[in-house]
mmCIF file of C-alpha atoms in Angstrom:
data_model
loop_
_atom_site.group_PDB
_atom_site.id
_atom_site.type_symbol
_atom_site.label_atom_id
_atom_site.label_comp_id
_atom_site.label_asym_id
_atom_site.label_seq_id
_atom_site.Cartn_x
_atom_site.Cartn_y
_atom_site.Cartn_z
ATOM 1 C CA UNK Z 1 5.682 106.353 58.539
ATOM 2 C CA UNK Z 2 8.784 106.474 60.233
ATOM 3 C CA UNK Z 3 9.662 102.506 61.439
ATOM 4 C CA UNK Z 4 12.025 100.452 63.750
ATOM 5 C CA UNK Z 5 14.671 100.432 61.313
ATOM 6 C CA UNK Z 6 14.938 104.045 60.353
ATOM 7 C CA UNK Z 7 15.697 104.957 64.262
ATOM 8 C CA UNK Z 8 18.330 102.405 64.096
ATOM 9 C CA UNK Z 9 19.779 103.839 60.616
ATOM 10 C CA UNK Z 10 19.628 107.634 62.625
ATOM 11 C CA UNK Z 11 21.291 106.174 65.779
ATOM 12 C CA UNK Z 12 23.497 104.254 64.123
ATOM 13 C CA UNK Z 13 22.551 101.028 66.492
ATOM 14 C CA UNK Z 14 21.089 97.560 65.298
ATOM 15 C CA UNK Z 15 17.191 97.300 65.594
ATOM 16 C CA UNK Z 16 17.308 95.171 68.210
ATOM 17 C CA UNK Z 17 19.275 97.619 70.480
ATOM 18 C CA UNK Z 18 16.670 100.483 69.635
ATOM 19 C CA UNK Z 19 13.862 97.240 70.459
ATOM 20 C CA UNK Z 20 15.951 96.913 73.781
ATOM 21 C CA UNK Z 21 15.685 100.665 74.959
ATOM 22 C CA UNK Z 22 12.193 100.903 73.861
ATOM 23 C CA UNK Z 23 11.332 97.943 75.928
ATOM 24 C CA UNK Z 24 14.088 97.121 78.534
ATOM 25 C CA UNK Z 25 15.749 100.319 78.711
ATOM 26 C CA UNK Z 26 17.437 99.268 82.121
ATOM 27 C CA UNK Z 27 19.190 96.438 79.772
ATOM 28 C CA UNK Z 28 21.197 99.171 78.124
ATOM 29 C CA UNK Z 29 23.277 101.670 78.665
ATOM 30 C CA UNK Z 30 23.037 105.319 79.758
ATOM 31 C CA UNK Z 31 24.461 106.177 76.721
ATOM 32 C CA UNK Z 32 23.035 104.095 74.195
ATOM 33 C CA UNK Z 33 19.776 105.436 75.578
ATOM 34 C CA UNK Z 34 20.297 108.877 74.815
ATOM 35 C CA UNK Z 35 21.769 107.912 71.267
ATOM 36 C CA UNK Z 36 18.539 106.129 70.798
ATOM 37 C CA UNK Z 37 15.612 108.312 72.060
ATOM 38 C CA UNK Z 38 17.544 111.603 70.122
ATOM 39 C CA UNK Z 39 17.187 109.873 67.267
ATOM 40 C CA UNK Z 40 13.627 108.928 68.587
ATOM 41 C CA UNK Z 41 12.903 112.627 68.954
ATOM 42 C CA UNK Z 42 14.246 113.961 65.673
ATOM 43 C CA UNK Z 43 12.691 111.706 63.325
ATOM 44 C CA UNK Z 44 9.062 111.668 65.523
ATOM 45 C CA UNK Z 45 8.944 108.184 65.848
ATOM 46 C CA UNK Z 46 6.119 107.083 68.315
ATOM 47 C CA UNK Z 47 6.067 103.212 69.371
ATOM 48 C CA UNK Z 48 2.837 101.156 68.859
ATOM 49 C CA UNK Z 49 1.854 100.842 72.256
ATOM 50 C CA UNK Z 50 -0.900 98.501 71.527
ATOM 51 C CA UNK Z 51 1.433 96.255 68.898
ATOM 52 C CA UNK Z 52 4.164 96.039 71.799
ATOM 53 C CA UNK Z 53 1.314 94.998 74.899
ATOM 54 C CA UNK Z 54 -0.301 92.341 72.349
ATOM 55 C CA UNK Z 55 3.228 91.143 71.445
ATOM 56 C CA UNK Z 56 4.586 90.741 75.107
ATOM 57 C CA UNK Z 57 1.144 89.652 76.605
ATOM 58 C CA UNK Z 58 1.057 92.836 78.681
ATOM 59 C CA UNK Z 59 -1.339 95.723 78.953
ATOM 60 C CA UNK Z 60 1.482 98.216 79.562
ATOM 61 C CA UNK Z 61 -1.071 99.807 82.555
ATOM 62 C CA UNK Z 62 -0.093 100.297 85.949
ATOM 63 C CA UNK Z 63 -2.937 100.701 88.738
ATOM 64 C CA UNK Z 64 -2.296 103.137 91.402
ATOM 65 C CA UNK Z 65 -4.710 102.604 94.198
ATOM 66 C CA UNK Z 66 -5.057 105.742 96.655
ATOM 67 C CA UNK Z 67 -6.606 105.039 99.729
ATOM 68 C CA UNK Z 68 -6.112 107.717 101.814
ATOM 69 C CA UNK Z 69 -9.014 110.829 102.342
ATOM 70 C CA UNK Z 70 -7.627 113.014 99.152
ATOM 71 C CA UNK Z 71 -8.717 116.222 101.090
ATOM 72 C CA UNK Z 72 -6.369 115.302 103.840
ATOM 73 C CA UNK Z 73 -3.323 114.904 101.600
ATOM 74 C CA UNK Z 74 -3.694 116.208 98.068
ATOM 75 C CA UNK Z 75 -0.428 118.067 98.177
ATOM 76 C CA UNK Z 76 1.862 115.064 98.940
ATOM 77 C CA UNK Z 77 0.068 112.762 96.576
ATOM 78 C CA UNK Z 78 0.272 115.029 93.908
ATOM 79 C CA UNK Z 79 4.350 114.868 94.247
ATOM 80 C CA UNK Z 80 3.905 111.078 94.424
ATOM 81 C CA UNK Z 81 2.054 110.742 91.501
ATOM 82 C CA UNK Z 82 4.964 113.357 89.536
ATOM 83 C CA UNK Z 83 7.479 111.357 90.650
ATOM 84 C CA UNK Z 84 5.268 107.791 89.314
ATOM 85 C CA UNK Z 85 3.506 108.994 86.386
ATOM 86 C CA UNK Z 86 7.372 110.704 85.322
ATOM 87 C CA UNK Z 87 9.103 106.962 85.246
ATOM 88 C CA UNK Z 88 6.338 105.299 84.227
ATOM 89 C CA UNK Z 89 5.950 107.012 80.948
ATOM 90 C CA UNK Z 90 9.583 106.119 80.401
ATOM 91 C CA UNK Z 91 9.549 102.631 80.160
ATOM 92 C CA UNK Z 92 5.694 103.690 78.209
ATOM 93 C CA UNK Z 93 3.160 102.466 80.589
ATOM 94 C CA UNK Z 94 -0.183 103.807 81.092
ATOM 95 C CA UNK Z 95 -1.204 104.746 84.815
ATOM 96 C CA UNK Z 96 -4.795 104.465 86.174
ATOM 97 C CA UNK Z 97 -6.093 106.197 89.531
ATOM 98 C CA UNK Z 98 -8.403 104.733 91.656
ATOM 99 C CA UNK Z 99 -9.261 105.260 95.217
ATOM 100 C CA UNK Z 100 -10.653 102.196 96.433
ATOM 101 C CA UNK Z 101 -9.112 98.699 96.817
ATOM 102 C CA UNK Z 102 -11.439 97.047 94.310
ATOM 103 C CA UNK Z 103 -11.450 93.225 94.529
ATOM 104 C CA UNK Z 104 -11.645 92.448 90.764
ATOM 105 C CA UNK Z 105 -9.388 95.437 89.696
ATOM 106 C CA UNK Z 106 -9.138 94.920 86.590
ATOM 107 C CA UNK Z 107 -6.387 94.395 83.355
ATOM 108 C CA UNK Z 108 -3.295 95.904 84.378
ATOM 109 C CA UNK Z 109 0.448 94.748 85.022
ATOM 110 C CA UNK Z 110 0.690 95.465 88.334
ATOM 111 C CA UNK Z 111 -0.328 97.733 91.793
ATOM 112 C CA UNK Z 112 0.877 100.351 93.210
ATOM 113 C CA UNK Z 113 -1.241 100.655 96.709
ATOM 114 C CA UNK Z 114 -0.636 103.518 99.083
ATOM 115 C CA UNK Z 115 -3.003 104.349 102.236
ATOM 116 C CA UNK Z 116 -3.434 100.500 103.363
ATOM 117 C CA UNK Z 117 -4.781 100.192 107.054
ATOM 118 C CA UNK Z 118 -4.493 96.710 109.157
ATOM 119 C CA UNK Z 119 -8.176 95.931 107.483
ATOM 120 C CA UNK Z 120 -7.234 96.162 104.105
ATOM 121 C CA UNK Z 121 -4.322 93.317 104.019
ATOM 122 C CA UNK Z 122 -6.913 90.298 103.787
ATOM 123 C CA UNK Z 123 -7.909 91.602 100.538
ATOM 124 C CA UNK Z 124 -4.451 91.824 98.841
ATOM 125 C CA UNK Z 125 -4.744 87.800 98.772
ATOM 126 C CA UNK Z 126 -7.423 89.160 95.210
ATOM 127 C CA UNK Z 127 -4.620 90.564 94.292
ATOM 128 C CA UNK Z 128 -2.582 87.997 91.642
ATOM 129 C CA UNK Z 129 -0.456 90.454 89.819
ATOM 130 C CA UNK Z 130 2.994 91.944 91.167
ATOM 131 C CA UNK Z 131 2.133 94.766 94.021
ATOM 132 C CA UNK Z 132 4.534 97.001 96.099
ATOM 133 C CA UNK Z 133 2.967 99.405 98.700
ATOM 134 C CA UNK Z 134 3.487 102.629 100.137
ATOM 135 C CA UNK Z 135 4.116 102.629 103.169
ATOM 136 C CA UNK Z 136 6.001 100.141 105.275
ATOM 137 C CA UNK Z 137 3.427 97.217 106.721
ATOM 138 C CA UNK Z 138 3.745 94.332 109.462
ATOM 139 C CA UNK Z 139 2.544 91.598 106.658
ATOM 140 C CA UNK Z 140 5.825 91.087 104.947
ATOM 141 C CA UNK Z 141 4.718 93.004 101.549
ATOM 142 C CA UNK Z 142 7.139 94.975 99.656
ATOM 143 C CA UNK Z 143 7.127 98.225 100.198
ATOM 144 C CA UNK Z 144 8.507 101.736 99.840
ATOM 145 C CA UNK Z 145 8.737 104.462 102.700
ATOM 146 C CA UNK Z 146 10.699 106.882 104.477
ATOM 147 C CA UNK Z 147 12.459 106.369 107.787
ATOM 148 C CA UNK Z 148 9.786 107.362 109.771
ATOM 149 C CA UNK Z 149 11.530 106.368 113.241
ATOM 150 C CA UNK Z 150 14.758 108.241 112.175
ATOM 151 C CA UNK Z 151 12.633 111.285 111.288
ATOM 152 C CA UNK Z 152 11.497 111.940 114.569
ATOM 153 C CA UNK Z 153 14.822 111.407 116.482
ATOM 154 C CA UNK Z 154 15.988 113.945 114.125
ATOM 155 C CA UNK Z 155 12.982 116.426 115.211
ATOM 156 C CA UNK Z 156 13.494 115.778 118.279
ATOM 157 C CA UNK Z 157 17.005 116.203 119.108
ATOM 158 C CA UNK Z 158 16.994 119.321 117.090
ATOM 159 C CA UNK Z 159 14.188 120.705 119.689
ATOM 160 C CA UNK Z 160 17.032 119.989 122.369
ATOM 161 C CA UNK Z 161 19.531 121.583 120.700
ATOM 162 C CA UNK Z 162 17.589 124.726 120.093
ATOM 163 C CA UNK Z 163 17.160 124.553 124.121
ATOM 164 C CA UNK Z 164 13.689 123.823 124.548
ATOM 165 C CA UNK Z 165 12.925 122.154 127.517
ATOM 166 C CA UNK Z 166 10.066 120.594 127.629
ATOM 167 C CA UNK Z 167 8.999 118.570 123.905
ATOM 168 C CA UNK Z 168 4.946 117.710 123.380
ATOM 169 C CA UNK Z 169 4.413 115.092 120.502
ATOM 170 C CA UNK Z 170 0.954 115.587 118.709
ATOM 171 C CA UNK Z 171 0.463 112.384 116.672
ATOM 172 C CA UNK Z 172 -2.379 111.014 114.046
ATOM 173 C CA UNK Z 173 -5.059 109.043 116.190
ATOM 174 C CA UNK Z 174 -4.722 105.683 113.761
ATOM 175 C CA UNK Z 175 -1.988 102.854 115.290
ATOM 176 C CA UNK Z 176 -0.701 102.047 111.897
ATOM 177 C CA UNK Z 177 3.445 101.540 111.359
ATOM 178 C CA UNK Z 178 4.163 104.941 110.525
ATOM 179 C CA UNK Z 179 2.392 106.575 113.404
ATOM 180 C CA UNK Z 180 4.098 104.103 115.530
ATOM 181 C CA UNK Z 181 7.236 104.572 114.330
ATOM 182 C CA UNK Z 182 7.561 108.161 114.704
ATOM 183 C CA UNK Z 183 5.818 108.376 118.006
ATOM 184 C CA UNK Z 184 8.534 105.484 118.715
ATOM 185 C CA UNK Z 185 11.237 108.429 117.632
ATOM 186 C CA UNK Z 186 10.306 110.773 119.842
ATOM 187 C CA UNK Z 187 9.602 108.744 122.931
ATOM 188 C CA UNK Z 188 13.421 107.086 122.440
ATOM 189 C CA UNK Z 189 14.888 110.379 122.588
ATOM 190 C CA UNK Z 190 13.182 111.542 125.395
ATOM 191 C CA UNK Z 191 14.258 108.489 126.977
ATOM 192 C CA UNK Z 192 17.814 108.843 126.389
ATOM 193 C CA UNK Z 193 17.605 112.404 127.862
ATOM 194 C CA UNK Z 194 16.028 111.726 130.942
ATOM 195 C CA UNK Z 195 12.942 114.015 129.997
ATOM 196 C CA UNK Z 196 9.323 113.137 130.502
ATOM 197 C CA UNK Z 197 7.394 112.642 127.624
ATOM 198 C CA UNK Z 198 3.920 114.201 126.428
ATOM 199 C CA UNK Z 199 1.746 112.912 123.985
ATOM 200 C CA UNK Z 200 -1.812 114.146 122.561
ATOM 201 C CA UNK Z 201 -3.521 112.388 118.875
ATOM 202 C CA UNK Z 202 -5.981 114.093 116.900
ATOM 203 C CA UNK Z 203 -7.282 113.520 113.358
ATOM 204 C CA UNK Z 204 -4.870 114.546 110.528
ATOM 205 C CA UNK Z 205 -6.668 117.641 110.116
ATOM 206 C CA UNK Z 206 -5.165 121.362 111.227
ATOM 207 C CA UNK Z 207 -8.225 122.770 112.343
ATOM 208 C CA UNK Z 208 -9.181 119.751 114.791
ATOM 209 C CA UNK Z 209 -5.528 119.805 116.156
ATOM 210 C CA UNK Z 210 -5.914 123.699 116.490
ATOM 211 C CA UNK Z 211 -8.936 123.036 118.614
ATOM 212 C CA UNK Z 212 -7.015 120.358 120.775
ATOM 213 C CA UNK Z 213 -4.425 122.652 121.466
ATOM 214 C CA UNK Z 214 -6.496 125.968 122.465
ATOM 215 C CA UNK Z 215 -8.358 123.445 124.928
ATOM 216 C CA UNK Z 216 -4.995 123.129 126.827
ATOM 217 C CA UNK Z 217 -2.471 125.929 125.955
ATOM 218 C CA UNK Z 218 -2.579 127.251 129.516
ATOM 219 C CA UNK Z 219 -0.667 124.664 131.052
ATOM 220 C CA UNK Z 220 2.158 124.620 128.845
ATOM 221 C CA UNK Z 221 4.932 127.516 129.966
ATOM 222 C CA UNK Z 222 7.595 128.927 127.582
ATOM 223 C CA UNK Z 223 10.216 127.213 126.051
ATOM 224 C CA UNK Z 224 7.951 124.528 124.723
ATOM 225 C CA UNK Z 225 8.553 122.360 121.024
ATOM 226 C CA UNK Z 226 5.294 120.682 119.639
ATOM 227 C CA UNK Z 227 7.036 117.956 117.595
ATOM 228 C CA UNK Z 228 3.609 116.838 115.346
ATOM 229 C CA UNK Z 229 3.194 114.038 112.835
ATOM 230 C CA UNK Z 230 2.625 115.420 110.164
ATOM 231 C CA UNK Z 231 2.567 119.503 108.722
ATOM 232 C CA UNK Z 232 -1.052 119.356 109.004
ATOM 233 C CA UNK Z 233 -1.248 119.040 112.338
ATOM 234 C CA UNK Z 234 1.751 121.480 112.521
ATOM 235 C CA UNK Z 235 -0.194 124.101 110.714
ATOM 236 C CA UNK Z 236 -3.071 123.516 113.198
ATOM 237 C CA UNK Z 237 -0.491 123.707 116.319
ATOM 238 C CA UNK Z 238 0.902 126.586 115.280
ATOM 239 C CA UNK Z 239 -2.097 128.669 114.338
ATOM 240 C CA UNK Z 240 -3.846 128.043 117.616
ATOM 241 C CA UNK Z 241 -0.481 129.075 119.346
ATOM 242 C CA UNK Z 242 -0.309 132.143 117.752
ATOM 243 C CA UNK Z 243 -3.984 133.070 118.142
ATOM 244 C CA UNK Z 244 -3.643 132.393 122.210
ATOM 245 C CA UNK Z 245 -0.516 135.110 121.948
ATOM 246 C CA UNK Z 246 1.962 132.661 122.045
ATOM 247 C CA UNK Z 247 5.778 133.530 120.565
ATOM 248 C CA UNK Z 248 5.783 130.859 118.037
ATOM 249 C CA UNK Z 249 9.636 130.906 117.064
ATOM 250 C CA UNK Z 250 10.952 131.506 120.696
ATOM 251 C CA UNK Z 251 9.123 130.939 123.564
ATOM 252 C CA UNK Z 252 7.074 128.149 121.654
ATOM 253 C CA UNK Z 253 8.422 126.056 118.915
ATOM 254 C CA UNK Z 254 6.439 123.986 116.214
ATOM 255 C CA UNK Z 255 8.365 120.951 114.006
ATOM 256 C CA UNK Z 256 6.247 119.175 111.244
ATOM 257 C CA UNK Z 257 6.424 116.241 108.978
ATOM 258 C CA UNK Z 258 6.092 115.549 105.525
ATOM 259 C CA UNK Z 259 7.578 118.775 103.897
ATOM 260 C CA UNK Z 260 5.155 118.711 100.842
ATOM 261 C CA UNK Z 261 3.310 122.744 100.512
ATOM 262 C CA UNK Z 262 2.142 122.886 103.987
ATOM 263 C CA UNK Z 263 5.492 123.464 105.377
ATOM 264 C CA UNK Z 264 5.932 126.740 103.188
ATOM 265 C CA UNK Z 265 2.413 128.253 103.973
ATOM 266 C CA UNK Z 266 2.992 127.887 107.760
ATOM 267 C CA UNK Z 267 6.940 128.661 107.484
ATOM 268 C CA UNK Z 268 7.174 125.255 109.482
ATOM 269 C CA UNK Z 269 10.525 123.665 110.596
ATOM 270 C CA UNK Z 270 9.316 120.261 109.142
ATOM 271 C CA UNK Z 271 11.365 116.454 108.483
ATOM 272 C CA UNK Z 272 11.130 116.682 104.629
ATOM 273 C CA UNK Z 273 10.774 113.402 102.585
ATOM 274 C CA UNK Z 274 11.854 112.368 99.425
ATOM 275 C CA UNK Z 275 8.492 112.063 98.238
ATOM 276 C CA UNK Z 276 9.439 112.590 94.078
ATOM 277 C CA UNK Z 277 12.153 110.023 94.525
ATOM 278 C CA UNK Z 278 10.049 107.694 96.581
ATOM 279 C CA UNK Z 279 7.222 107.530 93.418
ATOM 280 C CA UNK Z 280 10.012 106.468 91.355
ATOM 281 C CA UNK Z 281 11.169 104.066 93.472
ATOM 282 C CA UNK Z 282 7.792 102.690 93.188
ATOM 283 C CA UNK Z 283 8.304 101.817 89.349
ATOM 284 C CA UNK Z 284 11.588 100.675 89.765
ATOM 285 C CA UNK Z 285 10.361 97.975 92.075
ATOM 286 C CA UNK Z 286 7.324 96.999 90.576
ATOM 287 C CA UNK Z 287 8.346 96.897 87.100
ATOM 288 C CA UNK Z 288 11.566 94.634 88.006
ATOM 289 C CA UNK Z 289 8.689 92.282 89.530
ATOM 290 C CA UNK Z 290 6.677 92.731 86.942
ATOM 291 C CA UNK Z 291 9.788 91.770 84.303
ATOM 292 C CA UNK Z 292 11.141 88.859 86.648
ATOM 293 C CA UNK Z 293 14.259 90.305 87.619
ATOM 294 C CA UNK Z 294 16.020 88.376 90.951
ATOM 295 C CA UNK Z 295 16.158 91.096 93.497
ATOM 296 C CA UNK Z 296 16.207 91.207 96.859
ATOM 297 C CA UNK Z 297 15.964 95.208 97.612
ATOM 298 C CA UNK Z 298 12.444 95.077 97.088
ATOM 299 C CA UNK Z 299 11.930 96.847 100.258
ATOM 300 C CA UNK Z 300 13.437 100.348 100.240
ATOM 301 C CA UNK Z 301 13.285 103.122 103.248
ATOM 302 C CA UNK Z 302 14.869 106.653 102.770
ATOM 303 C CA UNK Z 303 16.387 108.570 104.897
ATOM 304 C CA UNK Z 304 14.417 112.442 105.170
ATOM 305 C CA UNK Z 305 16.311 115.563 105.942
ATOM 306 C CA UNK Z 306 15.942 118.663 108.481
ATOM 307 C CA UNK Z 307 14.643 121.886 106.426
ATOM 308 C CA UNK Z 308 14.547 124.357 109.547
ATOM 309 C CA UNK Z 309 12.406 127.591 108.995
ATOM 310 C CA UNK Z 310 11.096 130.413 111.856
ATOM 311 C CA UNK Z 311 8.323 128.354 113.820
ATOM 312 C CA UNK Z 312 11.408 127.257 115.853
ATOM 313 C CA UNK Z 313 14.572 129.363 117.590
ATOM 314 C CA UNK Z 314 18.191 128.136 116.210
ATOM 315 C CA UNK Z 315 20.129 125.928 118.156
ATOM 316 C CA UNK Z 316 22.150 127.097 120.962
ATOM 317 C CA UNK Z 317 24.724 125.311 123.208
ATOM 318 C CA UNK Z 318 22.191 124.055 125.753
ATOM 319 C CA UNK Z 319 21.868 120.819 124.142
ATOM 320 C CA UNK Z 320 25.299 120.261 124.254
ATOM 321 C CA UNK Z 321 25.743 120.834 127.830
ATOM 322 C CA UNK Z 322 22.539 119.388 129.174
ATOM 323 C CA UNK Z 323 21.715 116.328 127.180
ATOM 324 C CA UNK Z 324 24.599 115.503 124.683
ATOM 325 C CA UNK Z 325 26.757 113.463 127.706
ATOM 326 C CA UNK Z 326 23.474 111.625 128.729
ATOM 327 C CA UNK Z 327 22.749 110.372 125.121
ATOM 328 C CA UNK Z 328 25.821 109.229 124.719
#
């Protein structure tokens, strides 16, 4: 059996500094990583997982809860949980899945909770191990999340500048931070610009916001942006456009959220997250919590980017001339 001291022989380290990669690889460096886990790799040597918990009083498992209806987003958990399950397995913890907020959860290290609503925050007080949520919260919790507010100024003001002239917002129906913060986004904008705003909410499902829109398409005229919430609803805007013979591209424009799958099925012009780098965030945090490291970025937002596809026009001068003087 190949032991401690023959990876250290290989790498030509001490066995403490192949102990310290194996178990605080963010002690070391880059370098001495990759000398380490080569030599890892060539001579097959697998760590005692078990050994190493019973030794450090830890159970080297990580509980991810998911709270959110899976049929509603299964395409931009399953990049969360890549980008989680990916760093987690190197720093060799175990994840476990669960989709409700048990009270007695369990032996595990830590949380990972994504999906909380307002209701759920009275139980996290059950919760006596280090947490960090998904999802940026009113309760003071640490948390990881996108710049949901910044996301829809960035929608928005990229509607102007393709020249639309009149921008509807179709949001989620649940007043939680996120929804409130991009609604927030677009409203601010609209502000700035001197434009009256339109809002509609539906359930995050592209079928029920397809039905809200057929109910009303005949009052809007041409050169009309839906900025939505979320792809789903996108999807759902955009289908029930096209269906009432609506030039979705031109006339009409459609701008999502999210930019996990849906986007590319619908062609959508969508705010695209960092989802992948948002899951590893996730382990970064928590296991510095878990390990007692001092830090005080323990609540992280990222910034998401423009990907623009054909359910909107390209931008023209309009913007420039018509709203750029006002905003500023």
């Amino acid at each position: 059996m190949v032991t401690l001291a023959d990876v250290a022989k290989e790498a030509h380290v001490s066995k403490m500094t192949v102990s310290r990669v194996i178990n605080h690889p963010e002690k070391v460096t880059k370098e001495l990583q990759k000398m380490v886990f080569e030599a890892m790799a060539k001579l097959d040597y697998q760590p005692n997982l078990a050994a190493r918990a019973l030794a450090s009083h830890k159970t080297r498992i990580i509980k991810l809860f998911i709270l959110e209806e899976m049929t509603v987003v299964e395409p931009y958990y399953m990049t969360l949980l890549v980008g989680i399950s990916k760093q987690l397995e190197k720093h060799g913890y175990t994840l476990q899945v669960t989709p409700k907020l048990e009270l007695n959860p369990g032996l595990c290290d830590g949380y990972i909770i994504t999906g909380l609503r307002e209701l759920d925050y009275s139980k996290l007080a059950a919760f006596h191990k280090p947490l960090i949520l998904f999802g940026d919260n009113r309760h003071g919790y640490d948390f990881v999340d996108n710049d949901n507010y910044e996301g829809l100024r960035l929608a928005t003001h990229y509607a102007l500048k393709c020249g639309y002239e009149h921008l509807v917002y179709v949001g989620t129906d649940i007043e939680e931070p996120f929804e409130l913060k991009r609604r927030q986004g677009y409203l601010d904008v609209l502000a700035e610009s001197r434009l009256q705003s339109e809002l509609y909410f539906c359930a995050n499902h592209s079928h029920i916001a397809a039905n809200l829109i057929k109910s009303k398409v005949a009052q809007w005229q041409a050169n009309t942006c839906f900025i939505c919430a979320s792809d789903r609803i996108a999807l759902g805007v955009s289908r029930a456009l096209k269906a009432s013979g609506k030039a979705v591209g031109e006339d009409f424009g459609v701008i999502g959220h999210d930019g996990v799958f849906l986007d590319q099925v619908g062609d959508l012009t969508t705010i695209k997250q960092p989802i992948l780098e948002m899951g590893q965030a996730l382990v970064e945090i928590l296991l510095a919590k878990i390990n007692g490291q001092d830090s005080s970025n323990y609540q992280r937002i990222y910034k998401s980017k423009l990907v623009v596809r054909t359910s909107t026009r390209k931008e023209t001068d309009a913007y420039a001339t018509n709203y750029l003087s006002d905003i500023s």
